[in-house]
Amino acid sequence: MTGRIRTAVLVSGRGSNMMSLIEASRRPGYPADIVLVASNRPDAGGLQHARAEGIEAIAIDHRAHPDRESFERALDEALNARGIELVCLAGFMRVLTSWFVTRWAGRLLNIHPSLLPLFRGIHTHRQALEAGVLLHGCTVHFVIPELDAGPIIAQACVPVISDDTEESLAARVLAREHRLYPTALALVASGRARLVEDRVKFESGWSCEGEIASPPFDSWSETPSTSG
Ligand code: GAR
């Protein structure tokens, strides 16, 4: 494999998905290199965790900018200045404008704690409990201007158990997020999943089938052990 893809992770909070991406990026053959963590909140715990891992971590405080566009221009400049090729939103709780999303089209990923297109927005675990679904989960998708609506790269599901609370269900989903996001990033960084018009095009045998068939590979540089 030639050069690893220079990747930034954007966080607003504790950054547990960010940590799972950093850990994955250190495995042999992993195709993405996490070289920057950025947050719109200077107090985000994720920034401290990233620095402790020796990764550059910067705050671009949205409150210091007069409007969304000025904040996003500062973010875009910071990414470009470091030669970033892919951006992963990981608990980044700022809605991005179509200006930014279009600039990064096909290079901007997000993880959302539901099986999209179900339960967009916030309080997804509450929404799932209220709807009475028996399966819930998480989705990694390319970001498009419409919120939580972009083409799906990978999904994983978990059971909903009868005495689940929002907290117990969130914890079960989060554990799956930590496995799913590194898998999805590897698919994109290796070129095995690409955004083509408004669909994700997978290289033959490399689509991620989620929890039902757990991610089809452990070693990113080898051929898949199951075919799609
Ligand atoms: C994760 O559950 C992620 O899916 C969710 O925020 C949490 C961040 O946790 N993202 C969204 O809700 C985006 N709409 P983390 O900071 O520990 O990764």
PDB file of C-alpha atoms and ligand atoms in Angstrom:
ATOM      1  CA  MET A   1       0.000   0.000   0.000  1.00  0.00           C
ATOM      2  CA  THR A   2       1.332   3.438  -0.849  1.00  0.00           C
ATOM      3  CA  GLY A   3       0.916   6.501   1.424  1.00  0.00           C
ATOM      4  CA  ARG A   4      -1.670   6.401   4.138  1.00  0.00           C
ATOM      5  CA  ILE A   5      -4.554   8.844   3.833  1.00  0.00           C
ATOM      6  CA  ARG A   6      -4.108  11.921   6.015  1.00  0.00           C
ATOM      7  CA  THR A   7      -7.265  12.009   8.125  1.00  0.00           C
ATOM      8  CA  ALA A   8      -8.750  14.502  10.586  1.00  0.00           C
ATOM      9  CA  VAL A   9     -11.337  13.681  13.247  1.00  0.00           C
ATOM     10  CA  LEU A  10     -13.784  16.386  14.381  1.00  0.00           C
ATOM     11  CA  VAL A  11     -15.244  16.059  17.885  1.00  0.00           C
ATOM     12  CA  SER A  12     -17.387  18.107  20.247  1.00  0.00           C
ATOM     13  CA  GLY A  13     -17.222  15.906  23.344  1.00  0.00           C
ATOM     14  CA  ARG A  14     -15.514  12.960  25.009  1.00  0.00           C
ATOM     15  CA  GLY A  15     -14.165  11.444  21.812  1.00  0.00           C
ATOM     16  CA  SER A  16     -14.544   7.708  22.402  1.00  0.00           C
ATOM     17  CA  ASN A  17     -15.125   7.084  18.667  1.00  0.00           C
ATOM     18  CA  MET A  18     -12.089   9.251  17.932  1.00  0.00           C
ATOM     19  CA  MET A  19     -10.025   6.999  20.238  1.00  0.00           C
ATOM     20  CA  SER A  20     -11.237   3.884  18.399  1.00  0.00           C
ATOM     21  CA  LEU A  21     -10.114   5.451  15.101  1.00  0.00           C
ATOM     22  CA  ILE A  22      -6.712   6.381  16.552  1.00  0.00           C
ATOM     23  CA  GLU A  23      -6.239   2.857  17.905  1.00  0.00           C
ATOM     24  CA  ALA A  24      -7.223   1.304  14.577  1.00  0.00           C
ATOM     25  CA  SER A  25      -4.901   3.623  12.661  1.00  0.00           C
ATOM     26  CA  ARG A  26      -1.957   2.151  14.555  1.00  0.00           C
ATOM     27  CA  ARG A  27      -2.625  -1.399  13.364  1.00  0.00           C
ATOM     28  CA  PRO A  28      -0.322  -2.666  10.626  1.00  0.00           C
ATOM     29  CA  GLY A  29      -1.599  -1.955   7.157  1.00  0.00           C
ATOM     30  CA  TYR A  30      -4.412   0.363   8.251  1.00  0.00           C
ATOM     31  CA  PRO A  31      -4.930   2.756   5.308  1.00  0.00           C
ATOM     32  CA  ALA A  32      -5.694   5.989   7.208  1.00  0.00           C
ATOM     33  CA  ASP A  33      -3.382   8.034   9.411  1.00  0.00           C
ATOM     34  CA  ILE A  34      -5.102  10.222  12.028  1.00  0.00           C
ATOM     35  CA  VAL A  35      -2.949  13.350  11.976  1.00  0.00           C
ATOM     36  CA  LEU A  36      -5.333  15.951  13.390  1.00  0.00           C
ATOM     37  CA  VAL A  37      -8.185  16.224  15.868  1.00  0.00           C
ATOM     38  CA  ALA A  38     -10.217  19.436  15.843  1.00  0.00           C
ATOM     39  CA  SER A  39     -13.098  20.609  17.980  1.00  0.00           C
ATOM     40  CA  ASN A  40     -15.522  23.514  17.958  1.00  0.00           C
ATOM     41  CA  ARG A  41     -15.388  23.364  21.781  1.00  0.00           C
ATOM     42  CA  PRO A  42     -12.110  24.218  23.514  1.00  0.00           C
ATOM     43  CA  ASP A  43     -13.211  22.161  26.562  1.00  0.00           C
ATOM     44  CA  ALA A  44     -13.955  18.960  24.597  1.00  0.00           C
ATOM     45  CA  GLY A  45     -12.454  15.975  26.416  1.00  0.00           C
ATOM     46  CA  GLY A  46     -11.458  14.476  23.073  1.00  0.00           C
ATOM     47  CA  LEU A  47      -8.794  17.165  22.587  1.00  0.00           C
ATOM     48  CA  GLN A  48      -6.974  16.101  25.770  1.00  0.00           C
ATOM     49  CA  HIS A  49      -7.170  12.424  24.840  1.00  0.00           C
ATOM     50  CA  ALA A  50      -5.765  13.122  21.379  1.00  0.00           C
ATOM     51  CA  ARG A  51      -2.856  15.150  22.772  1.00  0.00           C
ATOM     52  CA  ALA A  52      -2.100  12.351  25.219  1.00  0.00           C
ATOM     53  CA  GLU A  53      -1.780  10.103  22.159  1.00  0.00           C
ATOM     54  CA  GLY A  54       0.674  12.553  20.588  1.00  0.00           C
ATOM     55  CA  ILE A  55      -1.764  13.767  17.944  1.00  0.00           C
ATOM     56  CA  GLU A  56      -2.127  17.450  17.092  1.00  0.00           C
ATOM     57  CA  ALA A  57      -5.406  18.681  18.586  1.00  0.00           C
ATOM     58  CA  ILE A  58      -6.811  22.154  17.939  1.00  0.00           C
ATOM     59  CA  ALA A  59      -9.883  24.085  19.020  1.00  0.00           C
ATOM     60  CA  ILE A  60     -11.694  26.328  16.588  1.00  0.00           C
ATOM     61  CA  ASP A  61     -14.275  27.868  18.870  1.00  0.00           C
ATOM     62  CA  HIS A  62     -17.485  28.507  16.929  1.00  0.00           C
ATOM     63  CA  ARG A  63     -18.472  31.173  19.505  1.00  0.00           C
ATOM     64  CA  ALA A  64     -15.452  33.243  18.478  1.00  0.00           C
ATOM     65  CA  HIS A  65     -16.807  33.535  14.930  1.00  0.00           C
ATOM     66  CA  PRO A  66     -19.620  35.888  13.894  1.00  0.00           C
ATOM     67  CA  ASP A  67     -21.393  33.311  11.719  1.00  0.00           C
ATOM     68  CA  ARG A  68     -21.292  29.712  10.483  1.00  0.00           C
ATOM     69  CA  GLU A  69     -19.493  30.592   7.290  1.00  0.00           C
ATOM     70  CA  SER A  70     -16.594  32.299   9.065  1.00  0.00           C
ATOM     71  CA  PHE A  71     -16.260  29.322  11.460  1.00  0.00           C
ATOM     72  CA  GLU A  72     -16.286  26.857   8.577  1.00  0.00           C
ATOM     73  CA  ARG A  73     -13.742  28.857   6.568  1.00  0.00           C
ATOM     74  CA  ALA A  74     -11.377  28.722   9.557  1.00  0.00           C
ATOM     75  CA  LEU A  75     -11.958  24.965   9.831  1.00  0.00           C
ATOM     76  CA  ASP A  76     -11.443  24.443   6.102  1.00  0.00           C
ATOM     77  CA  GLU A  77      -8.189  26.441   6.216  1.00  0.00           C
ATOM     78  CA  ALA A  78      -6.897  24.407   9.166  1.00  0.00           C
ATOM     79  CA  LEU A  79      -7.639  21.149   7.318  1.00  0.00           C
ATOM     80  CA  ASN A  80      -6.069  22.311   4.068  1.00  0.00           C
ATOM     81  CA  ALA A  81      -2.977  23.694   5.832  1.00  0.00           C
ATOM     82  CA  ARG A  82      -2.255  20.158   7.091  1.00  0.00           C
ATOM     83  CA  GLY A  83      -2.919  18.387   3.828  1.00  0.00           C
ATOM     84  CA  ILE A  84      -5.990  16.579   5.175  1.00  0.00           C
ATOM     85  CA  GLU A  85      -7.597  14.231   2.642  1.00  0.00           C
ATOM     86  CA  LEU A  86     -10.449  12.684   4.678  1.00  0.00           C
ATOM     87  CA  VAL A  87     -12.512  14.060   7.563  1.00  0.00           C
ATOM     88  CA  CYS A  88     -14.403  11.932  10.118  1.00  0.00           C
ATOM     89  CA  LEU A  89     -17.118  13.531  12.229  1.00  0.00           C
ATOM     90  CA  ALA A  90     -17.195  11.695  15.564  1.00  0.00           C
ATOM     91  CA  GLY A  91     -19.729  13.231  17.898  1.00  0.00           C
ATOM     92  CA  PHE A  92     -19.285  16.602  16.165  1.00  0.00           C
ATOM     93  CA  MET A  93     -22.466  18.388  17.164  1.00  0.00           C
ATOM     94  CA  ARG A  94     -22.363  21.375  14.801  1.00  0.00           C
ATOM     95  CA  VAL A  95     -24.495  21.288  11.687  1.00  0.00           C
ATOM     96  CA  LEU A  96     -22.272  21.994   8.669  1.00  0.00           C
ATOM     97  CA  THR A  97     -23.486  24.205   5.835  1.00  0.00           C
ATOM     98  CA  SER A  98     -23.778  23.001   2.267  1.00  0.00           C
ATOM     99  CA  TRP A  99     -20.745  25.201   1.435  1.00  0.00           C
ATOM    100  CA  PHE A 100     -18.475  23.074   3.649  1.00  0.00           C
ATOM    101  CA  VAL A 101     -20.182  19.765   2.860  1.00  0.00           C
ATOM    102  CA  THR A 102     -19.911  20.341  -0.899  1.00  0.00           C
ATOM    103  CA  ARG A 103     -16.227  21.254  -0.603  1.00  0.00           C
ATOM    104  CA  TRP A 104     -15.547  17.945   1.180  1.00  0.00           C
ATOM    105  CA  ALA A 105     -18.022  15.802  -0.779  1.00  0.00           C
ATOM    106  CA  GLY A 106     -16.981  12.143  -0.809  1.00  0.00           C
ATOM    107  CA  ARG A 107     -14.274  12.879   1.775  1.00  0.00           C
ATOM    108  CA  LEU A 108     -16.495  13.629   4.792  1.00  0.00           C
ATOM    109  CA  LEU A 109     -17.840  10.769   6.963  1.00  0.00           C
ATOM    110  CA  ASN A 110     -20.158  10.774   9.970  1.00  0.00           C
ATOM    111  CA  ILE A 111     -21.242   8.209  12.534  1.00  0.00           C
ATOM    112  CA  HIS A 112     -24.826   8.373  13.726  1.00  0.00           C
ATOM    113  CA  PRO A 113     -26.273   6.333  16.610  1.00  0.00           C
ATOM    114  CA  SER A 114     -29.212   4.744  14.792  1.00  0.00           C
ATOM    115  CA  LEU A 115     -29.970   2.558  11.814  1.00  0.00           C
ATOM    116  CA  LEU A 116     -30.569   5.349   9.321  1.00  0.00           C
ATOM    117  CA  PRO A 117     -32.907   6.365   7.796  1.00  0.00           C
ATOM    118  CA  LEU A 118     -34.646   5.669  11.125  1.00  0.00           C
ATOM    119  CA  PHE A 119     -34.247   8.138  13.974  1.00  0.00           C
ATOM    120  CA  ARG A 120     -32.407  11.120  12.566  1.00  0.00           C
ATOM    121  CA  GLY A 121     -31.411  14.014  14.816  1.00  0.00           C
ATOM    122  CA  ILE A 122     -30.853  13.757  18.561  1.00  0.00           C
ATOM    123  CA  HIS A 123     -32.086  11.400  21.325  1.00  0.00           C
ATOM    124  CA  THR A 124     -31.901   8.459  18.944  1.00  0.00           C
ATOM    125  CA  HIS A 125     -32.006   5.826  21.714  1.00  0.00           C
ATOM    126  CA  ARG A 126     -35.111   7.429  23.208  1.00  0.00           C
ATOM    127  CA  GLN A 127     -36.680   7.498  19.753  1.00  0.00           C
ATOM    128  CA  ALA A 128     -35.895   3.778  19.306  1.00  0.00           C
ATOM    129  CA  LEU A 129     -37.408   2.835  22.680  1.00  0.00           C
ATOM    130  CA  GLU A 130     -40.513   4.904  21.974  1.00  0.00           C
ATOM    131  CA  ALA A 131     -40.921   3.295  18.564  1.00  0.00           C
ATOM    132  CA  GLY A 132     -40.673  -0.192  20.083  1.00  0.00           C
ATOM    133  CA  VAL A 133     -38.113  -1.486  17.581  1.00  0.00           C
ATOM    134  CA  LEU A 134     -36.372  -4.745  18.454  1.00  0.00           C
ATOM    135  CA  LEU A 135     -33.239  -3.908  16.490  1.00  0.00           C
ATOM    136  CA  HIS A 136     -31.294  -0.668  16.810  1.00  0.00           C
ATOM    137  CA  GLY A 137     -27.750   0.278  15.887  1.00  0.00           C
ATOM    138  CA  CYS A 138     -25.411   2.711  14.222  1.00  0.00           C
ATOM    139  CA  THR A 139     -24.580   3.969  10.748  1.00  0.00           C
ATOM    140  CA  VAL A 140     -21.498   5.442   9.074  1.00  0.00           C
ATOM    141  CA  HIS A 141     -22.392   7.536   6.042  1.00  0.00           C
ATOM    142  CA  PHE A 142     -21.014  10.143   3.702  1.00  0.00           C
ATOM    143  CA  VAL A 143     -22.185  13.599   4.725  1.00  0.00           C
ATOM    144  CA  ILE A 144     -24.472  15.510   2.386  1.00  0.00           C
ATOM    145  CA  PRO A 145     -26.182  18.855   3.046  1.00  0.00           C
ATOM    146  CA  GLU A 146     -29.368  17.159   4.326  1.00  0.00           C
ATOM    147  CA  LEU A 147     -28.871  16.154   7.968  1.00  0.00           C
ATOM    148  CA  ASP A 148     -28.334  12.421   8.699  1.00  0.00           C
ATOM    149  CA  ALA A 149     -29.304  11.512   5.159  1.00  0.00           C
ATOM    150  CA  GLY A 150     -26.097  10.725   3.261  1.00  0.00           C
ATOM    151  CA  PRO A 151     -25.253   7.497   1.397  1.00  0.00           C
ATOM    152  CA  ILE A 152     -24.578   4.623   3.802  1.00  0.00           C
ATOM    153  CA  ILE A 153     -21.097   3.077   4.031  1.00  0.00           C
ATOM    154  CA  ALA A 154     -21.645   0.633   6.913  1.00  0.00           C
ATOM    155  CA  GLN A 155     -24.204  -0.290   9.546  1.00  0.00           C
ATOM    156  CA  ALA A 156     -24.265  -2.491  12.621  1.00  0.00           C
ATOM    157  CA  CYS A 157     -27.220  -3.538  14.728  1.00  0.00           C
ATOM    158  CA  VAL A 158     -27.823  -4.523  18.331  1.00  0.00           C
ATOM    159  CA  PRO A 159     -30.872  -6.066  19.998  1.00  0.00           C
ATOM    160  CA  VAL A 160     -33.212  -3.939  22.081  1.00  0.00           C
ATOM    161  CA  ILE A 161     -33.886  -5.779  25.346  1.00  0.00           C
ATOM    162  CA  SER A 162     -37.187  -5.463  27.201  1.00  0.00           C
ATOM    163  CA  ASP A 163     -35.847  -3.642  30.263  1.00  0.00           C
ATOM    164  CA  ASP A 164     -33.473  -1.373  28.331  1.00  0.00           C
ATOM    165  CA  THR A 165     -33.121   2.241  29.383  1.00  0.00           C
ATOM    166  CA  GLU A 166     -31.752   4.981  27.122  1.00  0.00           C
ATOM    167  CA  GLU A 167     -28.421   4.563  28.921  1.00  0.00           C
ATOM    168  CA  SER A 168     -28.163   0.767  28.591  1.00  0.00           C
ATOM    169  CA  LEU A 169     -29.137   0.912  24.924  1.00  0.00           C
ATOM    170  CA  ALA A 170     -26.692   3.770  24.252  1.00  0.00           C
ATOM    171  CA  ALA A 171     -23.857   1.766  25.803  1.00  0.00           C
ATOM    172  CA  ARG A 172     -24.652  -1.297  23.654  1.00  0.00           C
ATOM    173  CA  VAL A 173     -24.749   0.817  20.494  1.00  0.00           C
ATOM    174  CA  LEU A 174     -21.564   2.705  21.406  1.00  0.00           C
ATOM    175  CA  ALA A 175     -19.609  -0.545  21.703  1.00  0.00           C
ATOM    176  CA  ARG A 176     -20.666  -1.357  18.147  1.00  0.00           C
ATOM    177  CA  GLU A 177     -19.805   2.163  16.956  1.00  0.00           C
ATOM    178  CA  HIS A 178     -16.236   1.630  18.159  1.00  0.00           C
ATOM    179  CA  ARG A 179     -15.888  -1.386  15.848  1.00  0.00           C
ATOM    180  CA  LEU A 180     -17.881  -0.048  12.935  1.00  0.00           C
ATOM    181  CA  TYR A 181     -16.219   3.332  12.405  1.00  0.00           C
ATOM    182  CA  PRO A 182     -12.676   1.968  11.945  1.00  0.00           C
ATOM    183  CA  THR A 183     -14.059  -0.563   9.467  1.00  0.00           C
ATOM    184  CA  ALA A 184     -15.906   2.092   7.477  1.00  0.00           C
ATOM    185  CA  LEU A 185     -12.943   4.471   7.455  1.00  0.00           C
ATOM    186  CA  ALA A 186     -10.701   1.674   6.206  1.00  0.00           C
ATOM    187  CA  LEU A 187     -13.128   0.962   3.359  1.00  0.00           C
ATOM    188  CA  VAL A 188     -13.057   4.603   2.243  1.00  0.00           C
ATOM    189  CA  ALA A 189      -9.351   5.299   2.839  1.00  0.00           C
ATOM    190  CA  SER A 190      -8.381   2.203   0.845  1.00  0.00           C
ATOM    191  CA  GLY A 191     -10.654   3.241  -2.033  1.00  0.00           C
ATOM    192  CA  ARG A 192     -12.832   0.133  -1.587  1.00  0.00           C
ATOM    193  CA  ALA A 193     -15.898   2.286  -0.903  1.00  0.00           C
ATOM    194  CA  ARG A 194     -16.401   5.480  -2.897  1.00  0.00           C
ATOM    195  CA  LEU A 195     -19.131   8.016  -3.315  1.00  0.00           C
ATOM    196  CA  VAL A 196     -20.332   7.853  -6.909  1.00  0.00           C
ATOM    197  CA  GLU A 197     -23.066  10.372  -7.570  1.00  0.00           C
ATOM    198  CA  ASP A 198     -25.459   9.717  -4.682  1.00  0.00           C
ATOM    199  CA  ARG A 199     -24.567   6.062  -3.953  1.00  0.00           C
ATOM    200  CA  VAL A 200     -21.698   4.251  -2.294  1.00  0.00           C
ATOM    201  CA  LYS A 201     -19.879   2.031  -4.772  1.00  0.00           C
ATOM    202  CA  PHE A 202     -18.068  -0.908  -3.155  1.00  0.00           C
ATOM    203  CA  GLU A 203     -15.223  -2.843  -4.680  1.00  0.00           C
ATOM    204  CA  SER A 204     -16.425  -6.388  -5.208  1.00  0.00           C
ATOM    205  CA  GLY A 205     -16.410  -8.409  -1.980  1.00  0.00           C
ATOM    206  CA  TRP A 206     -15.772  -5.464   0.293  1.00  0.00           C
ATOM    207  CA  SER A 207     -19.187  -4.201   1.299  1.00  0.00           C
ATOM    208  CA  CYS A 208     -19.588  -4.232   5.066  1.00  0.00           C
ATOM    209  CA  GLU A 209     -22.639  -6.212   6.019  1.00  0.00           C
ATOM    210  CA  GLY A 210     -22.827  -4.951   9.558  1.00  0.00           C
ATOM    211  CA  GLU A 211     -23.516  -7.065  12.593  1.00  0.00           C
ATOM    212  CA  ILE A 212     -25.325  -9.884  10.806  1.00  0.00           C
ATOM    213  CA  ALA A 213     -22.046 -10.777   9.167  1.00  0.00           C
ATOM    214  CA  SER A 214     -19.460  -9.070  11.344  1.00  0.00           C
ATOM    215  CA  PRO A 215     -16.982  -6.926   9.428  1.00  0.00           C
ATOM    216  CA  PRO A 216     -15.572  -9.196   6.730  1.00  0.00           C
ATOM    217  CA  PHE A 217     -11.925  -8.556   7.438  1.00  0.00           C
ATOM    218  CA  ASP A 218      -9.519  -8.004  10.291  1.00  0.00           C
ATOM    219  CA  SER A 219      -6.470  -7.124   8.285  1.00  0.00           C
ATOM    220  CA  TRP A 220      -7.044  -4.119   6.076  1.00  0.00           C
ATOM    221  CA  SER A 221      -4.490  -5.026   3.458  1.00  0.00           C
ATOM    222  CA  GLU A 222      -5.628  -8.601   2.827  1.00  0.00           C
ATOM    223  CA  THR A 223      -8.471  -9.951   0.728  1.00  0.00           C
ATOM    224  CA  PRO A 224     -11.868 -10.321   2.394  1.00  0.00           C
ATOM    225  CA  SER A 225     -12.591 -13.616   4.161  1.00  0.00           C
ATOM    226  CA  THR A 226     -16.230 -13.574   3.066  1.00  0.00           C
ATOM    227  CA  SER A 227     -17.598 -12.113  -0.109  1.00  0.00           C
ATOM    228  CA  GLY A 228     -20.464  -9.689  -0.337  1.00  0.00           C
TER     229      GLY A 228
HETATM  230  C1  GAR B   1     -21.685   8.894  19.483  1.00  0.00           C
HETATM  231  O1  GAR B   1     -22.674   8.018  19.975  1.00  0.00           O
HETATM  232  C2  GAR B   1     -22.031   9.349  18.084  1.00  0.00           C
HETATM  233  O2  GAR B   1     -22.644   8.367  17.308  1.00  0.00           O
HETATM  234  C3  GAR B   1     -22.972  10.488  18.360  1.00  0.00           C
HETATM  235  O3  GAR B   1     -22.407  11.157  19.459  1.00  0.00           O
HETATM  236  C4  GAR B   1     -21.691  10.215  20.257  1.00  0.00           C
HETATM  237  C5  GAR B   1     -20.286  10.746  20.469  1.00  0.00           C
HETATM  238  O4  GAR B   1     -19.600   9.974  21.402  1.00  0.00           O
HETATM  239  N1  GAR B   1     -23.119  11.330  17.222  1.00  0.00           N
HETATM  240  C6  GAR B   1     -24.248  11.962  16.930  1.00  0.00           C
HETATM  241  O5  GAR B   1     -25.245  11.888  17.600  1.00  0.00           O
HETATM  242  C7  GAR B   1     -24.175  12.799  15.671  1.00  0.00           C
HETATM  243  N2  GAR B   1     -25.486  13.138  15.235  1.00  0.00           N
HETATM  244  P1  GAR B   1     -18.033  10.021  21.466  1.00  0.00           P
HETATM  245  O6  GAR B   1     -17.638  11.479  21.632  1.00  0.00           O
HETATM  246  O7  GAR B   1     -17.692   9.234  22.702  1.00  0.00           O
HETATM  247  O8  GAR B   1     -17.482   9.420  20.224  1.00  0.00           O
END
